[in-house]
């Protein structure tokens, strides 16, 4: 059996006295699309941010492609890496944020090329060519030289997806990618994500778009109160939930 | 939508008369005329000598010294400020404490005191040496060889300026929203890289206007160096007027130089700000004072189209 892309075992995380994740375990297989759903404050965004070590876990273990993100293993202990060394791990994990967080001093193409140029050391010319192609892939041909403030929310989020793709990641984490968008712009972003899923990209998506989860996810994980309440294919979790908490959450969002 | 009847479309709009503005204008004009009259009517004031003082050799040397002092002290201040701001924002607690202490000390003591202090440092420390603390000395020079009036002035003004620049740069860096910093981290950028590539270019927009003020302030504060016998603009002026006793005329000439130089700096700042506005969706307000010379009607039209103009300017500036 091959090592899963993401393997979380007994992950715990608290912010001060506030425990956000208690003993969370799950795996994401290669090429799998996993949607994390649950009420706000359930810990799903924090869990996602732990995967690329934007948040440090307090206990348990979390590996991506067999490596402990943010740590170097020597024998039976883990040495925490410096921020500059963690970059090497993070470069292989794409992330798309709720508020897009494009670099406002750069054009769309420069945003997409930023990772390859400044992290991988690709030449500006090559990175720019690749960026233009990626932008065309997310439906933004011709907008390469626009600055983020000159783009709609949906366009900005598609640039952000292209920026993540430019690093040729093994895995992309989406943190509520459509929550900050006007309703009429949600579709265009989901469309891009749908096509990524169809191309076999491994994706972990924190989302409130139940319809998207139903259609695209291979597996849905429902979280509440810092634990995974249930997980399984959307046909089970979303259609025939076993737990009362899942049922009442779905009744509220549908 | 139904269109308004034609006859209404042809009605003329009459704006209220700006009585207040006319009244204020008349009052100011009266005061100005009276001022000019008084100046011309004072026989003890030798107006004709001012142009001569303006271009006097000693005065021009003073202008040069002021410019050099301002530029070097400001450069020292910006470098120190950047180092201090980065130290202040780092996760290293020792560095943070050092930066805090630096800002606390140099912002908390008058710059005039610092100038006199550095100028006289040779009284207590006869030699300045480089070596290992409590260990052997590698290199030593007499303090008085290093501390000349101009180097003491650069040291005093620069160290003081660094404390202010540190706060300006820090606020600029903190103005960049943390989401972008996180996005840079998620891409795998190191802290230094994201500071250079993402944060500083955006922070500059916040940093430049107050830095322009600081530069203009420095040009004027450099006059303090005259007390430690630097012959910058004020020092040169005081030498000239102590010889010919035309104090007011010489100082008027010096003020004209200061005004000319500060005006040039503000102009430079305006163009720099316009360049830095790229991508921000904002353009700086019109040149200082420019609105006074623009008609009311145009001003109204340009506010209406503000949104489009912004993008147009941002693009054309690329």
Short mmCIF file of N, CA and C in Angstrom, two decimals, chain A residues 18-83:
data_model
loop_
_atom_site.label_atom_id
_atom_site.label_comp_id
_atom_site.label_asym_id
_atom_site.label_seq_id
_atom_site.Cartn_x
_atom_site.Cartn_y
_atom_site.Cartn_z
N UNK A 18 -8.20 27.66 24.94
CA UNK A 18 -9.24 27.24 24.01
C UNK A 18 -8.76 26.06 23.16
N UNK A 19 -9.29 24.88 23.43
CA UNK A 19 -8.89 23.71 22.66
C UNK A 19 -9.66 23.67 21.35
N UNK A 20 -8.94 23.67 20.25
CA UNK A 20 -9.58 23.76 18.94
C UNK A 20 -9.66 22.40 18.27
N UNK A 21 -8.61 21.60 18.43
CA UNK A 21 -8.62 20.25 17.85
C UNK A 21 -8.31 19.26 18.96
N UNK A 22 -9.18 18.26 19.12
CA UNK A 22 -8.90 17.22 20.12
C UNK A 22 -8.83 15.88 19.42
N UNK A 23 -7.64 15.33 19.36
CA UNK A 23 -7.46 13.97 18.89
C UNK A 23 -8.10 13.73 17.52
N UNK A 24 -7.59 14.44 16.52
CA UNK A 24 -8.14 14.31 15.17
C UNK A 24 -7.26 13.40 14.34
N UNK A 25 -7.84 12.38 13.74
CA UNK A 25 -7.10 11.48 12.86
C UNK A 25 -7.85 11.33 11.54
N UNK A 26 -7.11 11.43 10.45
CA UNK A 26 -7.72 11.16 9.14
C UNK A 26 -6.60 10.99 8.12
N UNK A 27 -6.96 10.47 6.96
CA UNK A 27 -5.97 10.39 5.88
C UNK A 27 -6.60 10.94 4.61
N UNK A 28 -5.74 11.40 3.72
CA UNK A 28 -6.17 11.80 2.38
C UNK A 28 -5.31 11.01 1.40
N UNK A 29 -5.96 10.22 0.56
CA UNK A 29 -5.20 9.42 -0.41
C UNK A 29 -4.78 10.29 -1.60
N UNK A 30 -3.82 9.77 -2.36
CA UNK A 30 -3.36 10.51 -3.55
C UNK A 30 -4.50 10.63 -4.56
N UNK A 31 -4.68 11.82 -5.09
CA UNK A 31 -5.71 12.05 -6.09
C UNK A 31 -7.10 12.20 -5.50
N UNK A 32 -7.19 12.16 -4.18
CA UNK A 32 -8.50 12.23 -3.55
C UNK A 32 -8.91 13.68 -3.30
N UNK A 33 -10.21 13.95 -3.39
CA UNK A 33 -10.73 15.26 -3.01
C UNK A 33 -11.53 15.09 -1.73
N UNK A 34 -11.07 15.74 -0.67
CA UNK A 34 -11.74 15.61 0.63
C UNK A 34 -12.31 16.96 1.01
N UNK A 35 -13.60 17.01 1.31
CA UNK A 35 -14.20 18.25 1.77
C UNK A 35 -14.41 18.19 3.27
N UNK A 36 -13.93 19.26 3.93
CA UNK A 36 -14.12 19.38 5.38
C UNK A 36 -15.30 20.33 5.60
N UNK A 37 -16.35 19.83 6.23
CA UNK A 37 -17.49 20.70 6.50
C UNK A 37 -17.75 20.72 8.00
N UNK A 38 -18.56 21.67 8.41
CA UNK A 38 -18.89 21.76 9.83
C UNK A 38 -19.18 23.20 10.19
N UNK A 39 -19.82 23.40 11.35
CA UNK A 39 -20.15 24.77 11.76
C UNK A 39 -18.90 25.59 12.00
N UNK A 40 -19.03 26.93 11.98
CA UNK A 40 -17.84 27.75 12.21
C UNK A 40 -17.38 27.55 13.65
N UNK A 41 -16.07 27.54 13.81
CA UNK A 41 -15.51 27.27 15.13
C UNK A 41 -15.34 25.79 15.40
N UNK A 42 -15.60 24.96 14.39
CA UNK A 42 -15.48 23.52 14.63
C UNK A 42 -14.04 23.05 14.50
N UNK A 43 -13.14 23.93 14.03
CA UNK A 43 -11.73 23.57 13.95
C UNK A 43 -11.27 23.15 12.57
N UNK A 44 -12.16 23.23 11.57
CA UNK A 44 -11.77 22.72 10.25
C UNK A 44 -10.71 23.58 9.57
N UNK A 45 -10.82 24.91 9.70
CA UNK A 45 -9.80 25.78 9.11
C UNK A 45 -8.46 25.61 9.83
N UNK A 46 -8.52 25.50 11.14
CA UNK A 46 -7.29 25.30 11.91
C UNK A 46 -6.61 23.99 11.49
N UNK A 47 -7.41 22.95 11.32
CA UNK A 47 -6.85 21.66 10.90
C UNK A 47 -6.14 21.81 9.56
N UNK A 48 -6.79 22.54 8.64
CA UNK A 48 -6.20 22.75 7.32
C UNK A 48 -4.86 23.50 7.44
N UNK A 49 -4.85 24.51 8.33
CA UNK A 49 -3.64 25.32 8.48
C UNK A 49 -2.53 24.56 9.18
N UNK A 50 -2.92 23.51 9.93
CA UNK A 50 -1.89 22.67 10.56
C UNK A 50 -1.17 21.83 9.50
N UNK A 51 -1.90 21.50 8.42
CA UNK A 51 -1.32 20.59 7.42
C UNK A 51 -0.06 21.19 6.80
N UNK A 52 -0.04 22.52 6.54
CA UNK A 52 1.21 23.09 6.00
C UNK A 52 1.96 23.90 7.07
N UNK A 53 1.66 23.61 8.32
CA UNK A 53 2.43 24.15 9.45
C UNK A 53 2.30 25.67 9.58
N UNK A 54 1.20 26.23 9.06
CA UNK A 54 0.94 27.64 9.36
C UNK A 54 0.54 27.74 10.83
N UNK A 55 -0.03 26.64 11.33
CA UNK A 55 -0.25 26.49 12.77
C UNK A 55 0.53 25.28 13.23
N UNK A 56 1.08 25.37 14.42
CA UNK A 56 1.89 24.27 14.95
C UNK A 56 1.01 23.38 15.82
N UNK A 57 1.06 22.09 15.59
CA UNK A 57 0.21 21.20 16.40
C UNK A 57 0.87 20.97 17.76
N UNK A 58 0.01 20.72 18.77
CA UNK A 58 0.53 20.54 20.14
C UNK A 58 0.88 19.08 20.40
N UNK A 59 0.13 18.18 19.78
CA UNK A 59 0.39 16.76 20.01
C UNK A 59 -0.12 15.98 18.81
N UNK A 60 0.34 14.75 18.67
CA UNK A 60 -0.05 13.92 17.55
C UNK A 60 0.97 14.06 16.43
N UNK A 61 0.63 13.52 15.27
CA UNK A 61 1.56 13.67 14.16
C UNK A 61 0.80 13.95 12.88
N UNK A 62 1.45 14.67 12.00
CA UNK A 62 0.81 15.07 10.75
C UNK A 62 1.86 14.97 9.66
N UNK A 63 1.65 14.10 8.70
CA UNK A 63 2.63 13.99 7.62
C UNK A 63 1.97 14.28 6.29
N UNK A 64 2.77 14.85 5.39
CA UNK A 64 2.35 15.02 4.00
C UNK A 64 3.36 14.27 3.15
N UNK A 65 2.88 13.31 2.40
CA UNK A 65 3.75 12.48 1.56
C UNK A 65 4.85 11.84 2.42
N UNK A 66 4.48 11.43 3.63
CA UNK A 66 5.43 10.74 4.50
C UNK A 66 6.35 11.64 5.29
N UNK A 67 6.33 12.95 5.04
CA UNK A 67 7.22 13.86 5.76
C UNK A 67 6.46 14.65 6.81
N UNK A 68 7.09 14.81 7.97
CA UNK A 68 6.49 15.64 9.02
C UNK A 68 6.71 17.09 8.65
N UNK A 69 5.61 17.78 8.26
CA UNK A 69 5.77 19.17 7.80
C UNK A 69 6.25 20.04 8.96
N UNK A 70 7.34 20.75 8.73
CA UNK A 70 7.87 21.64 9.75
C UNK A 70 8.89 20.98 10.66
N UNK A 71 9.15 19.70 10.46
CA UNK A 71 10.11 19.00 11.33
C UNK A 71 11.06 18.17 10.49
N UNK A 72 12.23 17.92 11.07
CA UNK A 72 13.14 16.96 10.45
C UNK A 72 13.22 15.78 11.40
N UNK A 73 13.12 14.59 10.86
CA UNK A 73 13.13 13.42 11.73
C UNK A 73 14.56 12.89 11.84
N UNK A 74 14.99 12.70 13.08
CA UNK A 74 16.27 12.02 13.24
C UNK A 74 16.07 10.97 14.32
N UNK A 75 16.11 9.69 13.89
CA UNK A 75 15.88 8.59 14.82
C UNK A 75 14.46 8.65 15.35
N UNK A 76 14.35 8.73 16.67
CA UNK A 76 13.00 8.69 17.24
C UNK A 76 12.53 10.05 17.73
N UNK A 77 13.22 11.14 17.32
CA UNK A 77 12.63 12.43 17.67
C UNK A 77 12.58 13.40 16.49
N UNK A 78 11.70 14.38 16.63
CA UNK A 78 11.50 15.37 15.57
C UNK A 78 12.14 16.68 15.99
N UNK A 79 12.95 17.25 15.10
CA UNK A 79 13.56 18.54 15.36
C UNK A 79 12.75 19.59 14.61
N UNK A 80 12.30 20.60 15.32
CA UNK A 80 11.51 21.62 14.66
C UNK A 80 12.40 22.45 13.74
N UNK A 81 11.93 22.69 12.53
CA UNK A 81 12.74 23.42 11.55
C UNK A 81 12.55 24.92 11.72
N UNK A 82 13.52 25.66 11.20
CA UNK A 82 13.39 27.12 11.16
C UNK A 82 12.42 27.48 10.03
N UNK A 83 11.89 28.69 10.15
CA UNK A 83 10.94 29.17 9.15
C UNK A 83 11.50 29.03 7.72
#
